[in-house]
CSV table of C-alpha atoms in Angstrom, one decimal:
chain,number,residue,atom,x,y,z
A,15,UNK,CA,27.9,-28.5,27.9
A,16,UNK,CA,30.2,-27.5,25.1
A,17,UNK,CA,28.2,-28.3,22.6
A,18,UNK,CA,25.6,-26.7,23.7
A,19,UNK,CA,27.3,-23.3,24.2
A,20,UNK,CA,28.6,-23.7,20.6
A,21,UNK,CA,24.6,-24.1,19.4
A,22,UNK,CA,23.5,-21.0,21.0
A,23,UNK,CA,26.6,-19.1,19.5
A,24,UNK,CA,25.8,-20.3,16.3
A,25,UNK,CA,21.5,-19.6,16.7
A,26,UNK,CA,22.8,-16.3,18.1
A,27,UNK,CA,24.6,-15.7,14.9
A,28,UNK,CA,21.8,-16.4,12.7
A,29,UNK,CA,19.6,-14.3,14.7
A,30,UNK,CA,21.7,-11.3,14.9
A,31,UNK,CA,22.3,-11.8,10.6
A,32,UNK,CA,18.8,-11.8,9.9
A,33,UNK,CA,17.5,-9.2,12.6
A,34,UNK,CA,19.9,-6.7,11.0
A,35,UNK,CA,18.7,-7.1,7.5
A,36,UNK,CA,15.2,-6.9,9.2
A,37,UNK,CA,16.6,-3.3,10.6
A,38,UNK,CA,18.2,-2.1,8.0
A,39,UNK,CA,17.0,-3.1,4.9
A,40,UNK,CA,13.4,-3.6,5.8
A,41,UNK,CA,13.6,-7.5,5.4
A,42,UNK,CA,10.2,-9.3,6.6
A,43,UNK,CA,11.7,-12.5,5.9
A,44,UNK,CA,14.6,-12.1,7.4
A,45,UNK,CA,12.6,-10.6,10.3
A,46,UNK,CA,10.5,-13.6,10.2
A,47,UNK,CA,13.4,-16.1,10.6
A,48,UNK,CA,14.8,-13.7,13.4
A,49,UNK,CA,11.9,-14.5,15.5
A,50,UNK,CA,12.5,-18.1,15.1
A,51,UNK,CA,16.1,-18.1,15.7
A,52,UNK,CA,14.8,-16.0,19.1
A,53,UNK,CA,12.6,-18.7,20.4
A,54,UNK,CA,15.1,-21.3,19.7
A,55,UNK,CA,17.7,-19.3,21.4
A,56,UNK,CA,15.0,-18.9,24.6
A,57,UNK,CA,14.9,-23.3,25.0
A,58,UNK,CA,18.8,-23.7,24.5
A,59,UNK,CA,18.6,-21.0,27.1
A,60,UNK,CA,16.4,-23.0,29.6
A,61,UNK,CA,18.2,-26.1,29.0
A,62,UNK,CA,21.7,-24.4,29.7
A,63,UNK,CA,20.4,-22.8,32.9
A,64,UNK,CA,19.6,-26.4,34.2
A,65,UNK,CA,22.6,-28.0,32.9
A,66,UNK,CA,24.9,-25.1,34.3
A,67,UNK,CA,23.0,-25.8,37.7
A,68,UNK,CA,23.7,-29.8,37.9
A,69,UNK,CA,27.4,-29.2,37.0
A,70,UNK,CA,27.5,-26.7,40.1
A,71,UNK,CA,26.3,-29.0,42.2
A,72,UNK,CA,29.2,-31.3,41.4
């Protein structure tokens, strides 16, 4: 479960570097790779949701 927390940190990183050059310099690429970083963020999500729920249940 560690290692999971520490890939969403480091996706969230990416995604908050490259959504702020999207805001303030008007990057599209950067906006482009934001969006990614977004949905990738939204399945590590999921998957620590259900992994969070088994430990509980322990």
């Amino acid at each position: 479960m560690k290692e999971l927390v520490e890939k969403i940190q480091e996706k969230y990183a990416a995604f908050a570097t490259d959504a702020a050059l999207q805001v303030e310099k008007g990057n599209k690429a950067a906006g482009t790779r934001a969006r990614k970083a977004s949905l990738e963020i939204e399945k590590l999500m999921k998957e620590f949701r259900k992994v969070s729920l088994e430990e509980a249940k322990k």
